[in-house]
Coordinates of C-alpha atoms in Angstrom, one line a residue:
L1239 CA -8.6 3.4 -14.4
T1240 CA -7.6 6.3 -16.7
D1241 CA -5.4 9.2 -15.6
E1242 CA -6.7 12.0 -17.8
A1243 CA -3.9 14.3 -16.5
R1244 CA -1.1 12.1 -17.9
V1245 CA 0.0 11.1 -21.4
D1246 CA 1.4 7.6 -21.3
P1247 CA 5.1 8.0 -22.0
Y1248 CA 5.3 4.4 -23.3
D1249 CA 2.2 4.3 -25.5
P1250 CA 3.1 4.6 -29.2
A1251 CA -0.3 6.3 -29.8
Q1252 CA 0.4 8.8 -27.0
G1253 CA -2.9 8.0 -25.2
K1254 CA -3.8 8.7 -21.6
R1255 CA -2.3 6.5 -19.0
N1256 CA -4.6 3.5 -18.4
I1257 CA -4.1 1.3 -15.3
M1258 CA -5.7 -2.0 -14.8
I1259 CA -6.2 -3.1 -11.2
S1260 CA -7.6 -6.0 -9.2
L1261 CA -9.2 -5.4 -5.8
F1262 CA -9.3 -8.2 -3.2
Y1263 CA -11.3 -7.6 0.0
P1264 CA -12.6 -9.8 2.8
I1265 CA -16.2 -11.0 3.3
K1266 CA -17.3 -12.9 6.4
R1267 CA -18.1 -16.5 5.7
S1268 CA -21.6 -16.0 7.0
A1269 CA -22.2 -13.1 4.5
C1270 CA -21.1 -15.1 1.5
M1271 CA -24.1 -16.8 -0.2
Q1272 CA -22.1 -18.4 -3.0
T1273 CA -18.5 -19.2 -3.8
S1274 CA -17.2 -20.0 -7.2
Q1275 CA -13.9 -21.1 -8.8
V1276 CA -12.7 -18.6 -11.3
P1277 CA -9.7 -18.7 -13.7
Y1278 CA -6.5 -17.7 -11.9
M1279 CA -5.7 -15.4 -14.9
P1280 CA -7.6 -14.1 -18.0
P1281 CA -7.1 -16.2 -21.1
K1282 CA -4.6 -14.2 -23.1
T1283 CA -2.4 -13.7 -20.0
T1284 CA -2.6 -17.4 -19.3
A1285 CA -1.5 -18.2 -22.8
F1286 CA 1.4 -15.8 -22.7
L1287 CA 2.8 -17.2 -19.4
D1288 CA 2.2 -20.8 -20.1
A1289 CA 4.0 -20.4 -23.4
G1290 CA 6.9 -18.9 -21.5
L1291 CA 7.1 -22.0 -19.3
A1292 CA 7.0 -24.2 -22.3
Q1293 CA 10.2 -22.6 -23.6
Y1294 CA 11.9 -24.2 -20.7
R1295 CA 10.1 -27.5 -21.1
I1296 CA 8.1 -26.8 -17.9
P1297 CA 4.5 -28.0 -17.8
R1298 CA 1.9 -25.4 -18.4
I1299 CA 0.3 -24.7 -15.0
F1300 CA -1.4 -21.3 -15.1
G1301 CA -4.4 -22.4 -17.2
S1302 CA -5.2 -25.2 -14.7
I1303 CA -5.3 -23.1 -11.6
K1304 CA -8.5 -21.7 -10.1
L1305 CA -9.2 -19.1 -7.4
Q1306 CA -12.0 -19.7 -5.0
I1307 CA -13.8 -16.4 -4.4
C1308 CA -17.1 -15.2 -3.0
T1309 CA -19.4 -14.3 -6.0
E1310 CA -22.6 -13.6 -4.2
V1311 CA -23.0 -11.8 -0.9
V1312 CA -25.9 -10.6 1.3
E1313 CA -27.0 -7.1 0.5
E1314 CA -25.4 -5.5 3.6
A1315 CA -22.0 -7.1 3.2
S1316 CA -20.4 -4.7 0.7
K1317 CA -21.7 -1.4 2.1
D1318 CA -18.8 -0.8 4.5
V1319 CA -16.0 -2.2 2.3
G1320 CA -14.3 1.2 2.7
K1321 CA -13.5 0.4 6.3
F1322 CA -10.6 -1.9 5.4
P1323 CA -7.1 -0.4 5.3
V1324 CA -5.7 -0.2 1.8
V1325 CA -2.5 -2.0 0.6
L1326 CA -1.2 -1.6 -2.9
L1327 CA 0.9 -4.4 -4.5
S1328 CA 3.3 -3.5 -7.4
P1329 CA 4.6 -6.5 -9.5
G1330 CA 8.1 -7.1 -10.7
L1331 CA 9.5 -5.7 -13.9
T1332 CA 7.4 -7.1 -16.8
F1333 CA 5.4 -9.4 -14.4
T1334 CA 1.6 -9.2 -14.5
R1335 CA -0.4 -8.4 -11.4
H1336 CA -2.1 -11.8 -11.7
Q1337 CA 1.1 -13.5 -10.7
Y1338 CA 0.4 -12.3 -7.2
N1339 CA -3.3 -13.1 -7.0
A1340 CA -2.8 -15.8 -4.2
M1341 CA -0.6 -13.4 -2.2
A1342 CA -3.2 -10.6 -2.5
Q1343 CA -6.0 -13.0 -1.6
K1344 CA -4.1 -14.2 1.5
L1345 CA -3.4 -10.7 2.7
A1346 CA -7.0 -9.6 2.1
S1347 CA -8.3 -12.4 4.1
T1348 CA -6.7 -10.9 7.2
G1349 CA -8.6 -7.7 7.0
Y1350 CA -7.2 -5.6 4.2
A1351 CA -8.3 -4.2 0.8
V1352 CA -5.5 -5.2 -1.5
V1353 CA -5.1 -3.6 -4.9
T1354 CA -2.7 -5.1 -7.4
I1355 CA -1.6 -2.9 -10.3
D1356 CA -0.5 -3.5 -13.9
H1357 CA 1.9 -1.0 -15.4
A1358 CA 0.9 -0.8 -19.0
F1359 CA 3.5 -1.2 -21.9
E1360 CA 5.9 -2.7 -19.4
T1361 CA 3.8 -5.6 -18.0
I1362 CA 4.2 -8.5 -20.4
I1363 CA 0.5 -8.3 -21.3
V1364 CA -2.5 -6.3 -19.9
E1365 CA -6.0 -7.3 -20.8
Y1366 CA -8.8 -4.8 -20.7
P1367 CA -12.6 -5.3 -20.1
D1368 CA -13.4 -4.6 -23.7
G1369 CA -11.3 -7.5 -24.9
T1370 CA -8.3 -5.5 -26.1
H1371 CA -4.8 -5.8 -24.7
T1372 CA -1.4 -4.2 -24.7
T1373 CA 1.9 -6.0 -24.6
G1374 CA 5.0 -4.8 -22.9
K1375 CA 8.5 -4.1 -24.2
P1376 CA 10.7 -7.2 -24.1
P1377 CA 12.8 -7.7 -20.9
T1378 CA 16.0 -6.9 -22.9
H1379 CA 14.7 -3.4 -23.3
W1380 CA 15.0 -2.8 -19.6
D1381 CA 18.8 -3.0 -19.4
P1382 CA 19.6 -2.9 -15.6
Q1383 CA 22.7 -0.8 -16.5
D1384 CA 20.6 1.9 -18.0
K1385 CA 20.0 4.0 -14.9
E1386 CA 18.2 6.8 -16.7
K1387 CA 15.6 4.4 -18.3
H1388 CA 14.9 2.7 -14.9
E1389 CA 14.5 6.0 -13.0
A1390 CA 12.0 7.3 -15.7
L1391 CA 10.1 4.0 -15.4
L1392 CA 10.2 4.3 -11.6
S1393 CA 8.7 7.7 -11.7
T1394 CA 5.9 6.5 -13.9
R1395 CA 5.2 3.5 -11.6
A1396 CA 5.1 5.7 -8.5
E1397 CA 2.7 8.1 -10.2
D1398 CA 0.5 5.0 -11.1
A1399 CA 0.4 4.0 -7.5
R1400 CA -0.4 7.5 -6.2
F1401 CA -3.2 7.9 -8.8
V1402 CA -4.7 4.5 -7.9
L1403 CA -4.7 5.5 -4.2
T1404 CA -6.4 8.8 -5.0
Q1405 CA -9.1 7.0 -7.1
L1406 CA -9.9 4.7 -4.2
G1407 CA -10.9 7.8 -2.2
D1408 CA -13.6 8.5 -4.9
L1409 CA -17.0 6.9 -4.0
N1410 CA -18.0 6.8 -7.7
V1411 CA -14.9 4.8 -8.5
V1412 CA -15.4 2.5 -5.5
K1413 CA -19.0 1.8 -6.5
K1414 CA -17.8 0.5 -9.9
L1415 CA -15.4 -1.8 -8.1
V1416 CA -17.9 -2.8 -5.3
P1417 CA -21.5 -2.2 -6.2
G1418 CA -23.4 -1.3 -3.0
A1419 CA -20.5 0.5 -1.3
T1420 CA -21.7 3.5 0.6
F1421 CA -18.4 5.2 1.3
P1422 CA -14.9 5.2 -0.2
F1423 CA -11.7 3.9 1.2
S1424 CA -9.7 6.0 3.6
I1425 CA -6.6 7.0 1.6
D1426 CA -4.7 9.1 4.2
K1427 CA -3.1 6.0 5.7
A1428 CA -2.2 3.3 3.2
A1429 CA 0.7 0.9 2.7
I1430 CA 2.5 -0.5 -0.4
F1431 CA 4.7 -3.5 -1.1
G1432 CA 6.1 -5.1 -4.2
H1433 CA 8.5 -7.7 -5.6
S1434 CA 11.6 -6.9 -7.5
F1435 CA 11.1 -3.5 -9.3
G1436 CA 7.7 -3.5 -7.6
G1437 CA 9.7 -3.3 -4.3
T1438 CA 11.7 -0.5 -5.7
T1439 CA 8.4 1.2 -6.6
A1440 CA 7.1 0.7 -3.1
I1441 CA 10.0 2.5 -1.4
S1442 CA 10.0 5.3 -3.9
T1443 CA 6.2 5.8 -3.6
L1444 CA 6.5 5.9 0.2
M1445 CA 9.2 8.6 0.0
R1446 CA 7.1 10.7 -2.5
D1447 CA 3.6 10.6 -0.9
S1448 CA 2.9 11.1 2.8
R1449 CA -0.4 9.1 2.5
F1450 CA 1.7 5.9 2.5
V1451 CA 2.8 5.0 6.0
G1452 CA 4.7 1.7 5.4
A1453 CA 6.5 -0.1 2.6
I1454 CA 8.1 -3.5 1.8
N1455 CA 10.8 -4.0 -0.8
I1456 CA 11.0 -7.7 -1.7
D1457 CA 14.2 -8.5 -3.4
G1458 CA 14.4 -5.3 -5.5
S1459 CA 17.3 -3.0 -6.1
Q1460 CA 16.7 0.6 -5.2
Y1461 CA 16.9 3.2 -8.1
G1462 CA 16.1 6.9 -8.1
P1463 CA 16.4 9.7 -5.6
L1464 CA 16.3 8.8 -1.9
Y1465 CA 14.6 10.9 0.8
D1466 CA 14.4 10.5 4.5
T1467 CA 11.3 8.7 5.9
T1468 CA 10.2 8.0 9.4
H1469 CA 7.7 5.4 8.4
P1470 CA 8.3 1.7 8.9
V1471 CA 10.2 -0.1 6.1
L1472 CA 11.0 -3.8 5.6
L1473 CA 13.7 -5.0 3.2
F1474 CA 13.1 -8.6 2.3
G1475 CA 16.0 -10.3 0.6
R1476 CA 17.5 -13.7 0.1
G1477 CA 19.8 -15.8 2.3
E1478 CA 22.1 -18.7 1.3
P1479 CA 22.9 -20.2 -1.1
S1480 CA 22.0 -17.3 -3.4
P1481 CA 22.2 -14.3 -1.0
R1482 CA 21.0 -10.9 -1.9
N1483 CA 20.8 -8.5 1.0
R1484 CA 22.2 -5.3 2.5
S1485 CA 25.7 -6.7 2.7
N1486 CA 26.0 -7.4 -1.0
N1487 CA 23.4 -5.3 -2.7
P1488 CA 25.0 -1.8 -3.1
T1489 CA 21.7 -0.1 -3.6
W1490 CA 20.3 -1.2 -0.2
Q1491 CA 23.3 0.3 1.7
P1492 CA 22.6 4.0 1.0
L1493 CA 18.8 3.4 1.3
W1494 CA 19.3 2.1 4.8
A1495 CA 20.7 5.5 5.9
H1496 CA 17.5 7.3 4.8
L1497 CA 15.2 5.0 6.9
K1498 CA 14.8 7.1 10.1
G1499 CA 11.9 5.1 11.7
W1500 CA 11.4 1.4 12.3
K1501 CA 13.3 -0.7 9.8
K1502 CA 14.3 -4.3 9.5
E1503 CA 15.9 -6.6 7.0
V1504 CA 14.9 -10.3 6.7
N1505 CA 16.2 -12.9 4.3
L1506 CA 14.7 -16.2 3.1
K1507 CA 17.0 -19.2 2.7
N1508 CA 17.0 -21.6 -0.2
C1509 CA 15.1 -19.3 -2.5
E1510 CA 15.6 -17.5 -5.8
H1511 CA 14.3 -14.2 -7.1
T1512 CA 11.1 -15.7 -8.5
T1513 CA 10.3 -17.4 -5.2
F1514 CA 8.5 -14.1 -4.2
C1515 CA 5.4 -14.5 -6.3
D1516 CA 2.7 -17.1 -6.5
T1517 CA 4.6 -19.5 -8.8
P1518 CA 6.2 -21.7 -6.1
L1519 CA 2.8 -22.3 -4.5
L1520 CA 1.2 -23.0 -7.8
T1521 CA 3.9 -25.5 -8.8
K1522 CA 3.4 -27.3 -5.5
L1523 CA -0.4 -27.4 -5.7
S1524 CA -0.2 -28.6 -9.3
G1525 CA 1.8 -31.6 -8.2
M1526 CA 4.7 -30.7 -10.5
Q1527 CA 7.9 -32.7 -9.9
S1528 CA 11.0 -30.8 -9.0
M1529 CA 13.5 -30.3 -11.9
P1530 CA 16.8 -28.4 -12.2
V1531 CA 15.3 -25.6 -14.3
M1532 CA 12.6 -25.0 -11.7
E1533 CA 15.1 -25.1 -8.8
K1534 CA 17.2 -22.5 -10.6
M1535 CA 14.1 -20.2 -10.9
L1536 CA 12.4 -20.9 -7.5
G1537 CA 15.1 -22.4 -5.3
T1538 CA 14.9 -25.6 -3.3
I1539 CA 12.5 -24.4 -0.6
D1540 CA 9.1 -26.1 -0.6
G1541 CA 6.6 -23.9 -2.5
E1542 CA 3.9 -24.0 0.1
R1543 CA 6.4 -23.3 2.9
A1544 CA 7.8 -20.3 1.0
F1545 CA 4.3 -18.9 0.5
E1546 CA 3.5 -19.3 4.2
V1547 CA 6.8 -17.6 5.4
V1548 CA 6.6 -14.7 3.0
M1549 CA 3.0 -13.9 3.6
G1550 CA 3.4 -14.4 7.4
I1551 CA 6.0 -11.7 7.4
V1552 CA 4.0 -9.4 5.0
I1553 CA 0.9 -9.7 7.1
A1554 CA 2.8 -9.0 10.3
F1555 CA 4.3 -5.9 8.8
M1556 CA 1.0 -4.6 7.6
D1557 CA -0.5 -5.2 11.0
K1558 CA 2.3 -3.1 12.5
A1559 CA 2.2 -0.3 9.9
L1560 CA -1.6 0.1 9.5
K1561 CA -3.1 -1.3 12.7
G1562 CA -0.4 -0.7 15.2
V1563 CA -0.4 -4.3 16.2
E1564 CA 3.0 -5.8 17.1
S1565 CA 3.7 -9.4 16.1
S1566 CA 6.3 -12.0 16.9
G1567 CA 6.4 -12.6 13.1
L1568 CA 8.7 -9.6 12.9

């Protein structure tokens, strides 16, 4: 998607802001004529991330993982795709949207249209349909002590999310995503969640745009201006032995006071910051043996169990925020 109204502040060529997205939506099993296994990530992204693992002497896993998806549906199946509530997913700082594909697929399977977003020139690599790609600035560029730099990036990310939601309300755009769609998505009641700086983005976007009615911040510090909101908000942090929560994260304490509606904090034990993406699940499914460097990155919690717990809570929250369904999961 191209935002013709914005010049990309991070593009050396000063081009318009381009945003790559992935859309996951549910199809009834009876309406799916063919399933296929497709690469978990596109090739250049796979090479980038597997090379990153190799630096730590961790086996390359991303190239061996496949996603099973429906690749052929009965003619009627996609006409009413716009009926599904929209949830946006914003990745962590420099993370690619593809590192959350399994999470997005799991959430979509429970009745949501889930859109994952890449934030160009920050995401480690973004591949485009024409074969070109952009690479992001190195992680060292995003000094966590540089408040001004982070707040500027946060504004850009929030505008990305708001633009994507607006585009999903345009039938011409939706038809490019889902050929055969007969009406667009409803964009007056959406939700957003994210991991790390993506969680920061989720809260900031909720506070800036009334079309968002719920947000989850998963293990992300909160930068930028804070405004009161009456919409439900979930803060998802870490428990022992590596706690990060409202009691020791100084950015969550002032945020809490601005949450005037339903709010809750939950914490996952035996995890680390990178537990909150697909990687723990992928390492478990690939049969990779535990090693100290992996435990430092992902914690000691079983990868499959971590995925089940995190997604169970995310799904329960979305059911509450978008469907008005209360769940014991919260």
